Amino acid sequence: MRNNRLYRDDLDSVAGYINGICSGEPLKRIIEDAPINPEDFRSPANGFDSTVAAVDGSNAMILESGSFSVVALRAVSVAFRGGERLFTKTTPLRLPWISNLHASDEYRRLYMECFGTEPENPIDDDPSRAASVFRDTLEYWTARETLEELKTSDCLLLDGSLRTSHASHNPVLADIVRDCGNLGIYLVSVSKRNSLTWNGFPLDISVNAAASEFGIKAPWFIEIPEGITDQKRHEQWHRGKTFIIKLHPASGIVLKAEIPKYADDEYAETAISACTEYSGDGRIPGYPYPLMEVHRECCITQEITDIIRQDVIGRIDENGIDRTRYNQLFGDLHDEFARY
């Protein structure tokens, strides 16, 4: 493999691209042309004494055949105050099944359970995309339930962005954003990965390089002006302003955050301070540990996936489906290929 010329050429191409977006000279040129100044970087407020809650969801494929799939999903909320955990709440594991004929029926059932109304838009029958929409439904329901536990001046952290991936969630997220505003609860979404680019360069790397060039010390945050990213925003899908944040001086982690469009400068400083206050965990400094803890609590691990799969197999065995029929439905010849 390594002696193949085309393989080596592709390695050089990949390495060259990565070096190009991370090396100093191209970044220096981009900084010189950027509409960003040192005074655009701001510091969060000092301390955050109120409750910080976080919500996240998880999904995993349990069984998959050519015609339908079974997925597992759940969502979790956690809350901390003064560094102490106040609560952890977990939804039951749900097992919707997704097929060409029944995906929308299953989605309608879960959506009705969560929000008491039917979704305005049907769901895609592609298993992986549908599974993420099912998960988001539980996640948004959990966020709404968590708001009932919070008070004025508390903060709710969401994993991801203030943007929906399915049209049926638009009114749900709009309600969450509006309710946070009406209740005086700070709302911040934090993304572990950032797809935004700036003249072809990853936005977070570029902004962090600019901060270093300007001598800005963490913690800092900066609002990203509209129009400087390469991606075009579809405003009907977005509910927030975009920020790049660096929360801890001893960490190289740079994150994208969003806060509601109605937020002013004081709101932004206080909301980001809720993240900064909980960014000093020694395991992953620079990342808000309520979000880390809620991810750990909700993650459907391989061990859990195997247990669920065995429970499903046991239940269909009780109903008279033998191993031959099971293999016809869910057998994967790739598993057989791997044996030889």
Tab-separated table of C-alpha atoms in Angstrom:
chain	number	residue	atom	x	y	z
A	1	MET	CA	0.000	0.000	0.000
A	2	ARG	CA	2.670	2.498	1.020
A	3	ASN	CA	4.672	1.760	-2.114
A	4	ASN	CA	1.828	2.840	-4.382
A	5	ARG	CA	2.503	6.198	-6.036
A	6	LEU	CA	-1.121	7.341	-6.146
A	7	TYR	CA	-1.532	6.528	-2.438
A	8	ARG	CA	1.592	8.536	-1.568
A	9	ASP	CA	0.417	11.433	-3.747
A	10	ASP	CA	-2.915	11.505	-1.918
A	11	LEU	CA	-1.076	11.465	1.431
A	12	ASP	CA	0.954	14.471	0.307
A	13	SER	CA	-2.210	16.267	-0.812
A	14	VAL	CA	-4.012	15.656	2.493
A	15	ALA	CA	-0.990	16.646	4.586
A	16	GLY	CA	-0.419	19.734	2.458
A	17	TYR	CA	-3.971	20.938	2.945
A	18	ILE	CA	-3.852	20.425	6.719
A	19	ASN	CA	-0.480	22.140	6.978
A	20	GLY	CA	-1.815	25.015	4.893
A	21	ILE	CA	-4.730	25.777	7.200
A	22	CYS	CA	-2.645	25.434	10.371
A	23	SER	CA	0.659	27.064	9.480
A	24	GLY	CA	1.611	30.574	10.434
A	25	GLU	CA	2.065	32.437	7.147
A	26	PRO	CA	-1.382	31.796	5.602
A	27	LEU	CA	-3.027	32.544	8.932
A	28	LYS	CA	-1.047	35.766	9.213
A	29	ARG	CA	-2.324	36.868	5.808
A	30	ILE	CA	-5.900	36.059	6.739
A	31	ILE	CA	-5.563	38.021	9.997
A	32	GLU	CA	-4.282	41.066	8.128
A	33	ASP	CA	-7.332	41.010	5.858
A	34	ALA	CA	-9.844	40.247	8.609
A	35	PRO	CA	-12.525	42.677	9.782
A	36	ILE	CA	-11.604	41.847	13.394
A	37	ASN	CA	-9.740	44.088	15.815
A	38	PRO	CA	-8.269	43.506	19.278
A	39	GLU	CA	-11.088	45.471	20.918
A	40	ASP	CA	-13.616	42.995	19.463
A	41	PHE	CA	-12.413	40.365	21.930
A	42	ARG	CA	-14.241	40.594	25.242
A	43	SER	CA	-13.916	38.990	28.645
A	44	PRO	CA	-16.775	37.152	30.362
A	45	ALA	CA	-18.213	38.523	33.591
A	46	ASN	CA	-16.471	37.412	36.777
A	47	GLY	CA	-18.127	34.366	38.359
A	48	PHE	CA	-21.581	32.852	37.959
A	49	ASP	CA	-23.402	32.018	41.180
A	50	SER	CA	-26.706	30.726	39.797
A	51	THR	CA	-27.654	27.245	38.597
A	52	VAL	CA	-26.195	25.935	35.349
A	53	ALA	CA	-28.171	23.132	33.671
A	54	ALA	CA	-27.187	21.173	30.567
A	55	VAL	CA	-29.148	18.962	28.172
A	56	ASP	CA	-27.950	16.396	25.647
A	57	GLY	CA	-29.302	13.397	23.759
A	58	SER	CA	-27.958	10.185	22.277
A	59	ASN	CA	-29.018	7.600	19.732
A	60	ALA	CA	-27.683	4.220	18.580
A	61	MET	CA	-28.654	1.754	15.876
A	62	ILE	CA	-29.916	-1.481	17.421
A	63	LEU	CA	-31.060	-3.552	14.441
A	64	GLU	CA	-30.862	-2.764	10.749
A	65	SER	CA	-32.285	-4.650	7.791
A	66	GLY	CA	-32.728	-3.639	4.196
A	67	SER	CA	-36.309	-2.511	4.801
A	68	PHE	CA	-36.415	-1.122	8.334
A	69	SER	CA	-34.291	-0.262	11.356
A	70	VAL	CA	-34.668	-0.099	15.127
A	71	VAL	CA	-32.910	2.718	16.983
A	72	ALA	CA	-32.467	3.499	20.675
A	73	LEU	CA	-32.568	7.040	22.003
A	74	ARG	CA	-32.665	8.957	25.240
A	75	ALA	CA	-31.974	12.430	26.602
A	76	VAL	CA	-30.562	13.647	29.907
A	77	SER	CA	-30.445	16.880	31.880
A	78	VAL	CA	-28.066	17.724	34.714
A	79	ALA	CA	-27.785	20.824	36.887
A	80	PHE	CA	-25.020	22.293	39.040
A	81	ARG	CA	-24.858	25.180	41.452
A	82	GLY	CA	-21.693	26.283	43.218
A	83	GLY	CA	-19.929	23.257	41.757
A	84	GLU	CA	-22.379	20.827	43.374
A	85	ARG	CA	-24.684	18.606	41.342
A	86	LEU	CA	-28.346	19.406	41.967
A	87	PHE	CA	-30.021	16.749	39.826
A	88	THR	CA	-29.695	14.308	36.949
A	89	LYS	CA	-32.837	13.400	35.019
A	90	THR	CA	-32.938	10.778	32.280
A	91	THR	CA	-35.727	9.924	29.873
A	92	PRO	CA	-36.615	6.249	29.426
A	93	LEU	CA	-34.857	4.501	26.562
A	94	ARG	CA	-37.127	4.651	23.520
A	95	LEU	CA	-37.013	2.212	20.594
A	96	PRO	CA	-38.713	3.663	17.506
A	97	TRP	CA	-38.564	1.665	14.304
A	98	ILE	CA	-37.968	3.339	10.976
A	99	SER	CA	-39.216	2.073	7.628
A	100	ASN	CA	-40.299	3.571	4.318
A	101	LEU	CA	-43.953	3.185	5.231
A	102	HIS	CA	-43.955	3.816	8.969
A	103	ALA	CA	-41.192	6.332	9.826
A	104	SER	CA	-43.597	9.263	9.843
A	105	ASP	CA	-46.145	7.340	11.947
A	106	GLU	CA	-43.533	6.541	14.587
A	107	TYR	CA	-42.300	10.115	14.542
A	108	ARG	CA	-45.824	11.486	14.870
A	109	ARG	CA	-46.393	9.263	17.909
A	110	LEU	CA	-43.236	10.434	19.714
A	111	TYR	CA	-43.790	14.082	18.766
A	112	MET	CA	-47.364	13.935	20.093
A	113	GLU	CA	-46.134	12.400	23.366
A	114	CYS	CA	-43.584	15.169	23.819
A	115	PHE	CA	-45.404	18.260	22.604
A	116	GLY	CA	-49.098	17.394	22.480
A	117	THR	CA	-49.453	18.292	18.808
A	118	GLU	CA	-48.664	16.715	15.477
A	119	PRO	CA	-45.490	17.666	13.595
A	120	GLU	CA	-46.118	19.916	10.640
A	121	ASN	CA	-43.494	18.182	8.494
A	122	PRO	CA	-42.915	14.482	7.700
A	123	ILE	CA	-39.688	12.777	8.592
A	124	ASP	CA	-37.059	11.417	6.213
A	125	ASP	CA	-37.089	7.617	6.018
A	126	ASP	CA	-33.280	7.393	5.859
A	127	PRO	CA	-32.416	5.597	9.131
A	128	SER	CA	-29.425	7.694	10.189
A	129	ARG	CA	-31.062	11.051	9.453
A	130	ALA	CA	-34.365	9.960	10.972
A	131	ALA	CA	-32.640	8.707	14.126
A	132	SER	CA	-31.058	12.112	14.727
A	133	VAL	CA	-34.454	13.818	14.346
A	134	PHE	CA	-36.018	11.381	16.841
A	135	ARG	CA	-33.146	12.124	19.249
A	136	ASP	CA	-33.531	15.875	18.842
A	137	THR	CA	-37.230	15.527	19.662
A	138	LEU	CA	-36.422	13.975	23.042
A	139	GLU	CA	-33.652	16.514	23.565
A	140	TYR	CA	-35.920	19.511	22.979
A	141	TRP	CA	-38.627	18.000	25.192
A	142	THR	CA	-36.039	17.538	27.953
A	143	ALA	CA	-34.888	21.137	27.534
A	144	ARG	CA	-38.476	22.355	27.958
A	145	GLU	CA	-38.920	20.210	31.057
A	146	THR	CA	-35.618	21.461	32.475
A	147	LEU	CA	-36.748	25.077	32.159
A	148	GLU	CA	-39.450	24.298	34.732
A	149	GLU	CA	-36.670	23.505	37.241
A	150	LEU	CA	-34.801	26.767	36.666
A	151	LYS	CA	-35.265	30.277	37.981
A	152	THR	CA	-34.434	33.790	36.868
A	153	SER	CA	-30.675	34.302	36.357
A	154	ASP	CA	-30.010	30.572	35.918
A	155	CYS	CA	-28.437	29.292	32.704
A	156	LEU	CA	-29.399	26.496	30.315
A	157	LEU	CA	-26.665	24.963	28.146
A	158	LEU	CA	-27.570	23.056	24.990
A	159	ASP	CA	-25.268	20.845	22.979
A	160	GLY	CA	-25.075	22.022	19.357
A	161	SER	CA	-26.495	25.238	17.957
A	162	LEU	CA	-29.632	27.342	18.103
A	163	ARG	CA	-30.625	25.948	14.746
A	164	THR	CA	-32.892	23.024	13.930
A	165	SER	CA	-32.051	20.196	11.545
A	166	HIS	CA	-35.715	19.410	10.848
A	167	ALA	CA	-38.499	21.877	10.108
A	168	SER	CA	-40.900	20.318	12.633
A	169	HIS	CA	-38.589	21.461	15.447
A	170	ASN	CA	-38.643	25.138	14.442
A	171	PRO	CA	-41.638	26.050	16.628
A	172	VAL	CA	-40.253	23.983	19.526
A	173	LEU	CA	-36.870	25.727	19.533
A	174	ALA	CA	-38.600	29.087	19.065
A	175	ASP	CA	-40.640	28.370	22.211
A	176	ILE	CA	-37.511	27.439	24.184
A	177	VAL	CA	-35.705	30.634	23.129
A	178	ARG	CA	-38.769	32.773	23.891
A	179	ASP	CA	-39.430	31.108	27.257
A	180	CYS	CA	-35.822	31.633	28.343
A	181	GLY	CA	-36.193	35.313	27.524
A	182	ASN	CA	-39.494	35.657	29.350
A	183	LEU	CA	-38.187	33.814	32.428
A	184	GLY	CA	-34.858	35.664	32.554
A	185	ILE	CA	-32.898	32.439	32.027
A	186	TYR	CA	-29.639	32.642	30.095
A	187	LEU	CA	-29.424	30.318	27.097
A	188	VAL	CA	-26.182	29.167	25.462
A	189	SER	CA	-25.607	26.454	22.882
A	190	VAL	CA	-22.081	25.085	22.564
A	191	SER	CA	-20.772	23.088	19.610
A	192	LYS	CA	-17.965	20.566	19.997
A	193	ARG	CA	-17.282	20.837	16.257
A	194	ASN	CA	-17.465	23.894	14.040
A	195	SER	CA	-17.981	23.670	10.282
A	196	LEU	CA	-17.773	27.435	9.648
A	197	THR	CA	-14.877	28.710	7.556
A	198	TRP	CA	-13.419	32.115	6.887
A	199	ASN	CA	-11.826	32.531	3.438
A	200	GLY	CA	-11.427	28.757	3.401
A	201	PHE	CA	-9.799	28.567	6.843
A	202	PRO	CA	-11.551	26.976	9.835
A	203	LEU	CA	-13.158	29.866	11.683
A	204	ASP	CA	-12.149	28.760	15.186
A	205	ILE	CA	-8.479	28.282	14.229
A	206	SER	CA	-8.403	31.647	12.456
A	207	VAL	CA	-9.978	33.567	15.337
A	208	ASN	CA	-7.728	31.859	17.889
A	209	ALA	CA	-4.692	32.776	15.781
A	210	ALA	CA	-5.910	36.365	15.672
A	211	ALA	CA	-6.285	36.392	19.460
A	212	SER	CA	-2.712	35.119	19.840
A	213	GLU	CA	-1.434	37.710	17.363
A	214	PHE	CA	-3.195	40.464	19.325
A	215	GLY	CA	-1.951	39.132	22.692
A	216	ILE	CA	-5.458	38.376	23.984
A	217	LYS	CA	-5.415	36.059	27.011
A	218	ALA	CA	-8.164	33.529	27.739
A	219	PRO	CA	-10.904	33.527	28.779
A	220	TRP	CA	-12.264	35.522	25.873
A	221	PHE	CA	-15.179	35.542	23.471
A	222	ILE	CA	-15.916	37.356	20.252
A	223	GLU	CA	-19.082	37.790	18.251
A	224	ILE	CA	-18.704	36.786	14.620
A	225	PRO	CA	-20.035	39.521	12.352
A	226	GLU	CA	-22.639	38.416	9.854
A	227	GLY	CA	-21.309	37.962	6.364
A	228	ILE	CA	-17.645	37.132	7.066
A	229	THR	CA	-18.084	33.349	7.031
A	230	ASP	CA	-18.025	31.462	3.751
A	231	GLN	CA	-21.311	29.715	4.544
A	232	LYS	CA	-24.559	31.520	3.818
A	233	ARG	CA	-26.954	31.522	6.761
A	234	HIS	CA	-30.598	30.695	6.281
A	235	GLU	CA	-32.030	33.066	8.854
A	236	GLN	CA	-35.348	31.230	9.175
A	237	TRP	CA	-33.427	28.292	10.651
A	238	HIS	CA	-31.239	30.308	13.051
A	239	ARG	CA	-32.243	31.620	16.455
A	240	GLY	CA	-28.924	32.925	17.707
A	241	LYS	CA	-25.845	35.077	17.359
A	242	THR	CA	-22.577	33.231	16.706
A	243	PHE	CA	-19.542	33.549	18.988
A	244	ILE	CA	-16.120	31.945	19.152
A	245	ILE	CA	-15.077	31.354	22.767
A	246	LYS	CA	-11.958	30.239	24.597
A	247	LEU	CA	-12.730	29.541	28.229
A	248	HIS	CA	-9.479	28.547	29.958
A	249	PRO	CA	-5.900	29.893	29.686
A	250	ALA	CA	-4.394	26.409	30.111
A	251	SER	CA	-6.436	24.850	27.318
A	252	GLY	CA	-6.185	24.875	23.558
A	253	ILE	CA	-9.918	24.212	23.159
A	254	VAL	CA	-11.752	26.817	21.095
A	255	LEU	CA	-15.531	26.451	20.751
A	256	LYS	CA	-18.426	27.905	18.826
A	257	ALA	CA	-21.280	29.195	20.966
A	258	GLU	CA	-24.618	30.759	20.171
A	259	ILE	CA	-26.893	32.909	22.305
A	260	PRO	CA	-30.347	34.264	21.384
A	261	LYS	CA	-30.607	37.131	18.937
A	262	TYR	CA	-32.308	39.296	21.544
A	263	ALA	CA	-29.224	39.198	23.803
A	264	ASP	CA	-27.304	42.423	24.463
A	265	ASP	CA	-23.650	42.782	25.479
A	266	GLU	CA	-24.350	42.354	29.196
A	267	TYR	CA	-26.353	39.199	28.498
A	268	ALA	CA	-23.477	37.789	26.434
A	269	GLU	CA	-20.876	38.522	29.123
A	270	THR	CA	-22.978	36.853	31.830
A	271	ALA	CA	-24.054	33.874	29.711
A	272	ILE	CA	-20.479	33.084	28.647
A	273	SER	CA	-19.371	33.473	32.268
A	274	ALA	CA	-21.625	30.497	33.115
A	275	CYS	CA	-19.485	28.447	30.733
A	276	THR	CA	-16.229	29.897	32.042
A	277	GLU	CA	-17.183	29.200	35.672
A	278	TYR	CA	-17.413	25.481	34.888
A	279	SER	CA	-14.480	25.173	32.465
A	280	GLY	CA	-11.752	24.323	34.954
A	281	ASP	CA	-12.345	20.591	35.309
A	282	GLY	CA	-8.935	18.892	35.158
A	283	ARG	CA	-10.181	16.170	32.827
A	284	ILE	CA	-11.031	18.515	29.947
A	285	PRO	CA	-10.154	22.106	30.892
A	286	GLY	CA	-11.728	24.639	28.582
A	287	TYR	CA	-14.960	22.709	28.059
A	288	PRO	CA	-18.012	23.339	30.299
A	289	TYR	CA	-18.205	20.248	32.460
A	290	PRO	CA	-22.013	20.269	32.844
A	291	LEU	CA	-22.054	19.505	29.112
A	292	MET	CA	-19.374	16.854	29.567
A	293	GLU	CA	-21.308	15.247	32.424
A	294	VAL	CA	-24.606	15.240	30.538
A	295	HIS	CA	-22.883	13.646	27.540
A	296	ARG	CA	-21.437	10.905	29.749
A	297	GLU	CA	-24.825	10.266	31.343
A	298	CYS	CA	-26.813	10.055	28.112
A	299	CYS	CA	-24.336	8.246	25.851
A	300	ILE	CA	-25.711	4.898	24.630
A	301	THR	CA	-22.493	2.908	24.749
A	302	GLN	CA	-21.706	-0.297	22.879
A	303	GLU	CA	-22.375	-2.232	26.082
A	304	ILE	CA	-25.850	-0.699	26.417
A	305	THR	CA	-26.489	-1.253	22.700
A	306	ASP	CA	-25.640	-4.952	23.058
A	307	ILE	CA	-27.983	-5.307	26.056
A	308	ILE	CA	-30.851	-3.659	24.173
A	309	ARG	CA	-30.208	-5.840	21.114
A	310	GLN	CA	-30.314	-8.989	23.245
A	311	ASP	CA	-33.564	-7.820	24.847
A	312	VAL	CA	-35.110	-7.303	21.404
A	313	ILE	CA	-33.891	-10.704	20.207
A	314	GLY	CA	-35.284	-12.331	23.333
A	315	ARG	CA	-38.670	-10.697	22.840
A	316	ILE	CA	-38.998	-11.691	19.174
A	317	ASP	CA	-37.874	-15.212	20.082
A	318	GLU	CA	-40.769	-15.365	22.563
A	319	ASN	CA	-43.047	-14.428	19.669
A	320	GLY	CA	-41.898	-17.400	17.607
A	321	ILE	CA	-39.344	-15.845	15.244
A	322	ASP	CA	-36.543	-18.408	14.891
A	323	ARG	CA	-32.858	-17.761	14.218
A	324	THR	CA	-33.161	-18.446	10.492
A	325	ARG	CA	-35.815	-15.801	10.000
A	326	TYR	CA	-33.883	-13.376	12.214
A	327	ASN	CA	-30.778	-13.826	10.050
A	328	GLN	CA	-32.860	-13.265	6.921
A	329	LEU	CA	-34.003	-9.950	8.351
A	330	PHE	CA	-30.883	-8.663	10.080
A	331	GLY	CA	-27.969	-10.817	8.981
A	332	ASP	CA	-25.055	-8.961	7.456
A	333	LEU	CA	-22.847	-10.794	4.984
A	334	HIS	CA	-20.025	-8.410	5.857
A	335	ASP	CA	-19.868	-10.171	9.240
A	336	GLU	CA	-19.464	-13.453	7.388
A	337	PHE	CA	-16.810	-11.988	5.108
A	338	ALA	CA	-14.862	-10.836	8.182
A	339	ARG	CA	-14.594	-14.431	9.400
A	340	TYR	CA	-12.435	-15.446	6.469
